[in-house]
Amino acid sequence: MKSALITGITGQDGAYLAQFLLSKGYTVYGVTRRSSAQDRCSQRLAWLGIADRVHCIDGDISDLSSLIRVVRSVQPTEIYNLAAQSFVNTSWMQPVLTGMITGLGCANVLEAVRLAAPDARFYQASSSEMFGRIQQPVQCETTPFYPRSPYGAAKLYAHWMTINYRESFGLHASTGILFNHESPLRGIEFVTRKVSDGVARIKLGMARDLRLGNIDARRDWGHARDYVRAMWLMLQQDAPDDYVVATGRSVTVREMCEIAFGHVGLSLSDHLVIDPDLFRPAEVDVLIGDAAKARRVLGWEPTVSLEEMVREMVDADLHRHSRDGSRPRPARRPVTRDPRASLSLRKGPTGSRARRPHIATTSCMPND
């Protein structure tokens, strides 16, 4: 029987990956921080009905000794490093923490694998945010990187460390350069879930407005269930490698919002509020991936469309709020109600967009 160790098992991808591996007959272990193990290990896993089938073990990717202990005791067949400080907005406010967890944390896991389970197969969750200011219109495995956030820079360090350990120590270590992937399990701070939750609240009379930043940014969105399947396929190959995982379709945040509002019979223009405080300090305007290699080598194809994913997320948030019996809350006063507002809203003296201190706790901008 195969076994898998997942860091970041309490997150969206970790939960879906655990569910997928259990369906394949794996024994699944998850690394959880002691301070949050009991609650977080059950939240998303319970939503999927698998909380009692996953073995959660105390550990922290910032602590090499704990990782060595965990890997040595479990001796997993496969190791998936999904743990990270993964919210791009927060990475500007906490750049050192992001570097330590998202970047050096991966190095810790690699070192634990090298020392305690060198025959295990290793997967690193790389990110399309590494492309940043894109150097090619469509991004593939050979596209140069140009990260535009501390998060993207930290992910790039982890990406290259994985390649370095593969080439230096012969580890079966693969990376998946995953473009944006979402689901009902996505955290509320991410734009897709912020939109689906906001639409549900407006539909139920709990709110009047949805506050967003740059709605003209374009992203390549897929479903997390499809993307964790790609992770597993990478570790079934005889040789390790690096793969872009994407749908090849890019739409704006505005278009994604229109799908969500349309699903419940509402109009985006009636509820959108553009808040300049939610703009990023450095923008990634467009991302669109070329997953031809994953299709050719892994036989991977996305199965869930953007429309299906957004409708699923809205329905899940409608169910959450209806189940919780939440009461309506007063809406905040809008900043502007122009649904066509974009980055040109606020101009500096030379015509370039003015920057305001980035202090918001949530952002319009999507992450992977």
Coordinates of N, CA and C in Angstrom, one line a residue, residues 22-181:
L22 N -6.8 9.1 -1.1 CA -7.6 8.1 -0.3 C -8.4 7.2 -1.3
S23 N -8.9 7.9 -2.4 CA -9.7 7.1 -3.4 C -8.8 6.2 -4.1
K24 N -7.5 6.4 -4.1 CA -6.6 5.5 -4.8 C -6.0 4.5 -3.9
G25 N -6.5 4.5 -2.6 CA -6.0 3.4 -1.7 C -4.8 3.8 -0.9
Y26 N -4.4 5.1 -0.9 CA -3.2 5.5 -0.1 C -3.6 5.6 1.4
T27 N -2.5 5.4 2.2 CA -2.6 5.9 3.6 C -2.1 7.3 3.5
V28 N -2.9 8.3 4.1 CA -2.5 9.7 4.0 C -2.2 10.3 5.3
Y29 N -1.0 10.9 5.4 CA -0.6 11.6 6.6 C -0.5 13.1 6.2
G30 N -0.8 14.0 7.2 CA -0.7 15.4 7.0 C 0.1 16.1 8.1
V31 N 1.0 17.0 7.8 CA 1.7 17.7 8.7 C 0.9 19.0 9.1
T32 N 0.7 19.1 10.4 CA -0.1 20.2 10.9 C 0.6 20.9 12.1
R33 N 0.6 22.2 12.1 CA 1.2 22.9 13.3 C 0.4 22.7 14.5
R34 N 1.1 22.5 15.6 CA 0.5 22.1 16.9 C -0.6 23.1 17.3
S35 N -0.3 24.4 17.1 CA -1.3 25.4 17.6 C -2.6 25.4 16.9
S36 N -2.7 24.8 15.8 CA -3.9 24.8 15.0 C -4.4 23.4 14.5
A37 N -3.7 22.4 15.0 CA -3.9 21.0 14.4 C -5.3 20.6 14.6
Q38 N -5.9 20.7 15.7 CA -7.2 20.1 16.0 C -8.3 20.7 15.1
D39 N -8.4 22.1 15.1 CA -9.4 22.7 14.3 C -9.2 22.7 12.9
R40 N -8.0 23.0 12.4 CA -7.7 23.2 11.0 C -7.6 21.8 10.3
C41 N -7.2 20.8 11.0 CA -7.1 19.5 10.4 C -8.5 18.9 10.1
S42 N -9.5 19.5 10.7 CA -10.9 18.9 10.5 C -11.7 19.8 9.6
Q43 N -11.4 21.1 9.5 CA -12.3 22.0 8.8 C -12.6 21.6 7.4
R44 N -11.6 21.7 6.5 CA -11.9 21.4 5.1 C -12.0 19.9 4.9
L45 N -11.2 19.1 5.6 CA -11.3 17.7 5.5 C -12.7 17.2 5.9
A46 N -13.3 17.8 6.9 CA -14.7 17.4 7.3 C -15.7 17.8 6.2
W47 N -15.4 18.9 5.5 CA -16.3 19.3 4.4 C -16.4 18.2 3.4
L48 N -15.2 17.6 3.2 CA -15.1 16.5 2.2 C -15.4 15.1 2.7
G49 N -15.7 15.1 4.0 CA -16.1 13.8 4.7 C -14.9 12.8 4.9
I50 N -13.7 13.4 5.0 CA -12.5 12.5 5.1 C -11.7 12.7 6.4
A51 N -12.2 13.6 7.3 CA -11.4 14.0 8.5 C -10.9 12.8 9.3
D52 N -11.8 11.8 9.4 CA -11.4 10.6 10.3 C -10.5 9.6 9.5
R53 N -10.2 9.9 8.3 CA -9.4 9.0 7.5 C -8.0 9.5 7.3
V54 N -7.7 10.7 7.7 CA -6.3 11.3 7.5 C -5.6 11.3 8.9
H55 N -4.3 10.9 8.8 CA -3.5 10.9 10.0 C -2.7 12.2 10.1
C56 N -3.1 13.1 11.0 CA -2.5 14.4 11.2 C -1.3 14.3 12.2
I57 N -0.2 14.8 11.8 CA 1.0 14.7 12.7 C 1.6 16.1 13.0
D58 N 1.9 16.3 14.2 CA 2.5 17.6 14.6 C 3.8 17.9 13.9
G59 N 3.9 19.0 13.3 CA 5.2 19.4 12.6 C 5.1 20.8 12.1
D60 N 6.2 21.3 11.6 CA 6.2 22.7 11.1 C 7.3 22.8 10.0
I61 N 7.0 23.3 8.8 CA 8.0 23.4 7.8 C 9.1 24.4 8.1
S62 N 8.9 25.2 9.1 CA 10.0 26.1 9.5 C 11.0 25.4 10.5
D63 N 10.7 24.2 10.9 CA 11.5 23.5 11.8 C 12.0 22.2 11.2
L64 N 13.2 22.2 10.8 CA 13.8 21.1 10.1 C 13.8 19.8 10.9
S65 N 14.1 19.9 12.2 CA 14.2 18.7 13.1 C 12.8 18.0 13.1
S66 N 11.7 18.8 13.2 CA 10.4 18.2 13.2 C 10.1 17.5 11.9
L67 N 10.5 18.0 10.8 CA 10.3 17.4 9.5 C 11.1 16.1 9.4
I68 N 12.3 16.1 9.8 CA 13.1 14.9 9.8 C 12.4 13.8 10.6
R69 N 11.9 14.2 11.8 CA 11.3 13.2 12.6 C 10.0 12.6 12.0
V70 N 9.2 13.5 11.4 CA 8.0 13.1 10.7 C 8.3 12.2 9.5
V71 N 9.2 12.6 8.7 CA 9.5 11.8 7.5 C 10.1 10.5 7.8
R72 N 11.0 10.5 8.8 CA 11.6 9.2 9.3 C 10.6 8.3 9.8
S73 N 9.6 8.8 10.6 CA 8.7 7.9 11.2 C 7.6 7.3 10.2
V74 N 7.2 8.2 9.3 CA 6.2 7.8 8.3 C 6.8 7.0 7.2
Q75 N 8.0 7.3 6.7 CA 8.6 6.7 5.5 C 7.6 6.7 4.3
P76 N 7.1 7.8 3.9 CA 6.1 7.8 2.9 C 6.6 7.4 1.5
T77 N 5.7 7.0 0.7 CA 6.1 6.7 -0.7 C 6.2 8.0 -1.5
E78 N 5.3 8.9 -1.2 CA 5.3 10.2 -1.9 C 5.1 11.3 -0.9
I79 N 5.7 12.5 -1.2 CA 5.7 13.6 -0.3 C 5.2 14.8 -1.2
Y80 N 4.2 15.5 -0.7 CA 3.7 16.7 -1.5 C 3.8 17.9 -0.6
N81 N 4.7 18.9 -1.0 CA 4.9 20.1 -0.3 C 3.9 21.2 -0.8
L82 N 2.8 21.3 -0.1 CA 1.8 22.3 -0.5 C 1.8 23.5 0.5
A83 N 2.5 23.4 1.6 CA 2.5 24.4 2.7 C 3.1 25.7 2.2
A84 N 2.5 26.8 2.5 CA 3.1 28.1 2.2 C 2.3 29.2 2.8
Q85 N 2.9 30.4 2.9 CA 2.1 31.6 3.1 C 1.7 32.0 1.7
S86 N 0.4 31.7 1.4 CA 0.1 31.7 0.0 C -0.8 32.9 -0.4
F87 N -1.0 33.9 0.4 CA -1.8 35.0 0.0 C -0.9 36.1 -0.4
V88 N -1.0 36.5 -1.7 CA 0.0 37.5 -2.3 C -0.1 38.8 -1.5
N89 N -1.3 39.3 -1.2 CA -1.4 40.5 -0.5 C -0.6 40.6 0.8
T90 N -0.7 39.5 1.6 CA 0.0 39.4 2.8 C 1.5 39.4 2.6
S91 N 2.0 39.0 1.5 CA 3.5 38.8 1.3 C 4.1 40.2 1.3
W92 N 3.4 41.3 0.9 CA 4.0 42.6 0.9 C 4.1 43.1 2.4
M93 N 3.1 42.7 3.2 CA 3.1 43.2 4.6 C 4.0 42.3 5.5
Q94 N 4.3 41.1 5.0 CA 5.1 40.1 5.8 C 6.1 39.4 4.9
P95 N 7.0 40.2 4.2 CA 7.9 39.6 3.2 C 8.9 38.6 3.8
V96 N 9.4 38.9 5.0 CA 10.4 38.0 5.6 C 9.7 36.6 6.0
L97 N 8.5 36.7 6.6 CA 7.8 35.5 7.0 C 7.5 34.7 5.7
T98 N 7.0 35.4 4.7 CA 6.7 34.7 3.4 C 8.0 34.0 2.9
G99 N 9.1 34.6 2.9 CA 10.3 34.0 2.5 C 10.7 32.8 3.3
M100 N 10.5 32.9 4.6 CA 10.9 31.8 5.5 C 10.0 30.6 5.3
I101 N 8.7 30.8 5.2 CA 7.7 29.7 5.1 C 7.6 29.2 3.6
T102 N 7.3 30.1 2.7 CA 7.1 29.7 1.3 C 8.4 29.3 0.6
G103 N 9.5 30.0 0.9 CA 10.8 29.7 0.3 C 11.6 28.7 1.1
L104 N 12.1 29.1 2.2 CA 13.0 28.2 3.0 C 12.3 27.0 3.6
G105 N 10.9 27.1 3.8 CA 10.2 25.9 4.2 C 10.3 24.8 3.2
C106 N 10.3 25.1 1.9 CA 10.5 24.0 0.9 C 11.9 23.4 1.1
A107 N 12.9 24.3 1.3 CA 14.3 23.7 1.4 C 14.4 22.8 2.6
N108 N 13.7 23.1 3.7 CA 13.6 22.3 4.9 C 13.0 20.9 4.5
V109 N 11.9 20.9 3.8 CA 11.3 19.7 3.4 C 12.2 18.8 2.5
L110 N 12.8 19.5 1.6 CA 13.8 18.8 0.7 C 14.9 18.2 1.5
E111 N 15.4 18.9 2.4 CA 16.5 18.4 3.2 C 16.1 17.2 4.1
A112 N 14.9 17.3 4.6 CA 14.3 16.1 5.4 C 14.2 14.9 4.5
V113 N 13.7 15.1 3.3 CA 13.6 14.0 2.3 C 14.9 13.4 2.0
R114 N 15.9 14.2 1.8 CA 17.3 13.8 1.4 C 17.9 12.9 2.6
L115 N 17.6 13.4 3.8 CA 18.2 12.7 4.9 C 17.5 11.5 5.4
A116 N 16.1 11.6 5.4 CA 15.3 10.5 6.0 C 14.5 9.6 5.1
A117 N 14.3 10.0 3.8 CA 13.6 9.2 2.9 C 14.0 9.5 1.4
P118 N 15.2 9.3 1.1 CA 15.7 9.7 -0.2 C 15.1 9.0 -1.4
D119 N 14.4 7.9 -1.1 CA 13.7 7.1 -2.2 C 12.3 7.6 -2.5
A120 N 11.8 8.4 -1.6 CA 10.4 8.9 -1.7 C 10.4 9.9 -2.9
R121 N 9.2 10.0 -3.5 CA 9.0 10.9 -4.7 C 8.4 12.2 -4.1
F122 N 8.9 13.3 -4.6 CA 8.6 14.6 -4.0 C 8.0 15.5 -5.0
Y123 N 7.0 16.2 -4.5 CA 6.3 17.2 -5.4 C 6.3 18.6 -4.7
Q124 N 6.7 19.6 -5.5 CA 6.7 21.0 -5.0 C 5.7 21.8 -5.7
A125 N 4.8 22.5 -5.0 CA 3.8 23.3 -5.5 C 4.4 24.7 -5.9
S126 N 4.8 24.8 -7.2 CA 5.3 26.1 -7.7 C 4.0 26.9 -8.2
S127 N 4.3 28.1 -8.7 CA 3.2 29.0 -8.9 C 3.3 29.8 -10.2
S128 N 2.2 30.1 -10.8 CA 2.2 31.0 -12.0 C 2.7 32.4 -11.6
E129 N 2.6 32.8 -10.3 CA 3.0 34.1 -9.9 C 4.5 34.3 -10.1
M130 N 5.2 33.2 -10.3 CA 6.7 33.3 -10.6 C 6.9 34.0 -12.0
F131 N 5.9 33.9 -12.9 CA 6.0 34.6 -14.2 C 5.9 36.1 -14.1
G132 N 5.0 36.5 -13.1 CA 4.9 38.0 -12.8 C 4.7 38.8 -14.1
R133 N 5.7 39.7 -14.3 CA 5.6 40.6 -15.5 C 6.0 39.7 -16.7
I134 N 5.0 39.2 -17.4 CA 5.2 38.1 -18.3 C 6.2 38.5 -19.4
Q135 N 7.0 37.5 -19.8 CA 8.0 37.7 -20.8 C 7.5 37.1 -22.1
Q136 N 6.5 36.3 -22.1 CA 5.9 35.7 -23.3 C 4.3 35.8 -23.1
P137 N 3.6 36.0 -24.3 CA 2.1 36.1 -24.1 C 1.5 34.9 -23.5
V138 N 2.0 33.7 -23.7 CA 1.5 32.5 -23.1 C 2.6 31.8 -22.4
Q139 N 2.5 31.4 -21.1 CA 3.6 30.9 -20.3 C 3.6 29.4 -20.3
C140 N 4.8 28.9 -20.5 CA 5.1 27.5 -20.5 C 6.3 27.2 -19.6
E141 N 6.8 26.0 -19.6 CA 7.9 25.6 -18.7 C 9.2 26.4 -19.0
T142 N 9.4 26.8 -20.3 CA 10.6 27.5 -20.6 C 10.5 29.0 -20.6
T143 N 9.3 29.6 -20.2 CA 9.2 31.0 -20.2 C 10.0 31.6 -19.0
P144 N 10.8 32.7 -19.3 CA 11.6 33.3 -18.2 C 10.7 33.8 -17.1
F145 N 11.2 33.7 -15.8 CA 10.4 34.2 -14.7 C 10.7 35.6 -14.4
Y146 N 9.7 36.3 -13.8 CA 9.9 37.7 -13.4 C 8.9 38.0 -12.3
P147 N 9.1 37.5 -11.1 CA 8.1 37.6 -10.0 C 7.9 39.1 -9.6
R148 N 6.6 39.4 -9.3 CA 6.3 40.8 -9.0 C 5.7 40.9 -7.5
S149 N 6.0 40.0 -6.7 CA 5.6 40.1 -5.3 C 6.6 39.2 -4.4
P150 N 6.7 39.5 -3.1 CA 7.5 38.7 -2.3 C 7.0 37.2 -2.3
Y151 N 5.7 37.0 -2.5 CA 5.3 35.6 -2.6 C 5.8 34.9 -3.9
G152 N 5.8 35.6 -5.0 CA 6.3 35.0 -6.3 C 7.8 34.8 -6.2
A153 N 8.5 35.7 -5.5 CA 10.0 35.5 -5.4 C 10.3 34.3 -4.5
A154 N 9.5 34.2 -3.4 CA 9.7 33.0 -2.5 C 9.4 31.7 -3.2
K155 N 8.3 31.7 -4.0 CA 8.0 30.5 -4.7 C 9.1 30.2 -5.7
L156 N 9.7 31.2 -6.3 CA 10.7 30.9 -7.3 C 12.0 30.3 -6.6
Y157 N 12.3 30.8 -5.4 CA 13.4 30.1 -4.7 C 13.1 28.7 -4.4
A158 N 11.9 28.4 -4.0 CA 11.5 27.0 -3.7 C 11.5 26.1 -5.0
H159 N 11.1 26.7 -6.1 CA 11.1 26.0 -7.4 C 12.5 25.6 -7.8
W160 N 13.5 26.6 -7.7 CA 14.8 26.3 -8.1 C 15.5 25.4 -7.1
M161 N 15.2 25.5 -5.8 CA 15.8 24.5 -4.9 C 15.3 23.1 -5.2
T162 N 14.1 22.9 -5.6 CA 13.6 21.6 -5.9 C 14.4 21.0 -7.1
I163 N 14.6 21.9 -8.1 CA 15.4 21.4 -9.3 C 16.8 21.1 -8.9
N164 N 17.4 22.0 -8.0 CA 18.8 21.8 -7.5 C 18.9 20.5 -6.8
Y165 N 18.0 20.1 -5.9 CA 18.1 18.9 -5.2 C 17.9 17.7 -6.1
R166 N 17.1 17.8 -7.1 CA 16.9 16.8 -8.1 C 18.2 16.5 -8.9
E167 N 18.9 17.6 -9.3 CA 20.1 17.4 -10.1 C 21.3 17.1 -9.2
S168 N 21.3 17.6 -8.0 CA 22.5 17.4 -7.1 C 22.5 16.1 -6.4
F169 N 21.3 15.6 -5.9 CA 21.2 14.5 -5.1 C 20.4 13.3 -5.7
G170 N 19.9 13.5 -6.9 CA 19.2 12.4 -7.6 C 17.8 12.2 -7.0
L171 N 17.2 13.1 -6.3 CA 15.9 12.9 -5.8 C 14.8 12.9 -6.9
H172 N 13.8 12.1 -6.8 CA 12.7 12.1 -7.7 C 11.8 13.3 -7.3
A173 N 12.2 14.5 -7.7 CA 11.6 15.7 -7.3 C 11.0 16.5 -8.5
S174 N 9.7 16.7 -8.5 CA 9.0 17.4 -9.6 C 8.3 18.6 -9.1
T175 N 8.1 19.6 -10.0 CA 7.4 20.8 -9.7 C 6.2 20.9 -10.6
G176 N 5.1 21.5 -10.0 CA 4.0 21.8 -10.8 C 3.8 23.3 -10.8
I177 N 4.0 24.0 -11.9 CA 3.8 25.4 -12.0 C 2.3 25.6 -12.2
L178 N 1.5 25.7 -11.1 CA 0.1 25.7 -11.2 C -0.4 27.1 -11.4
F179 N -1.3 27.3 -12.4 CA -2.0 28.6 -12.5 C -3.2 28.6 -11.6
N180 N -3.9 29.7 -11.5 CA -4.9 29.8 -10.5 C -6.0 28.7 -10.5
H181 N -6.2 28.1 -9.4 CA -7.2 27.1 -9.2 C -8.0 27.3 -8.0

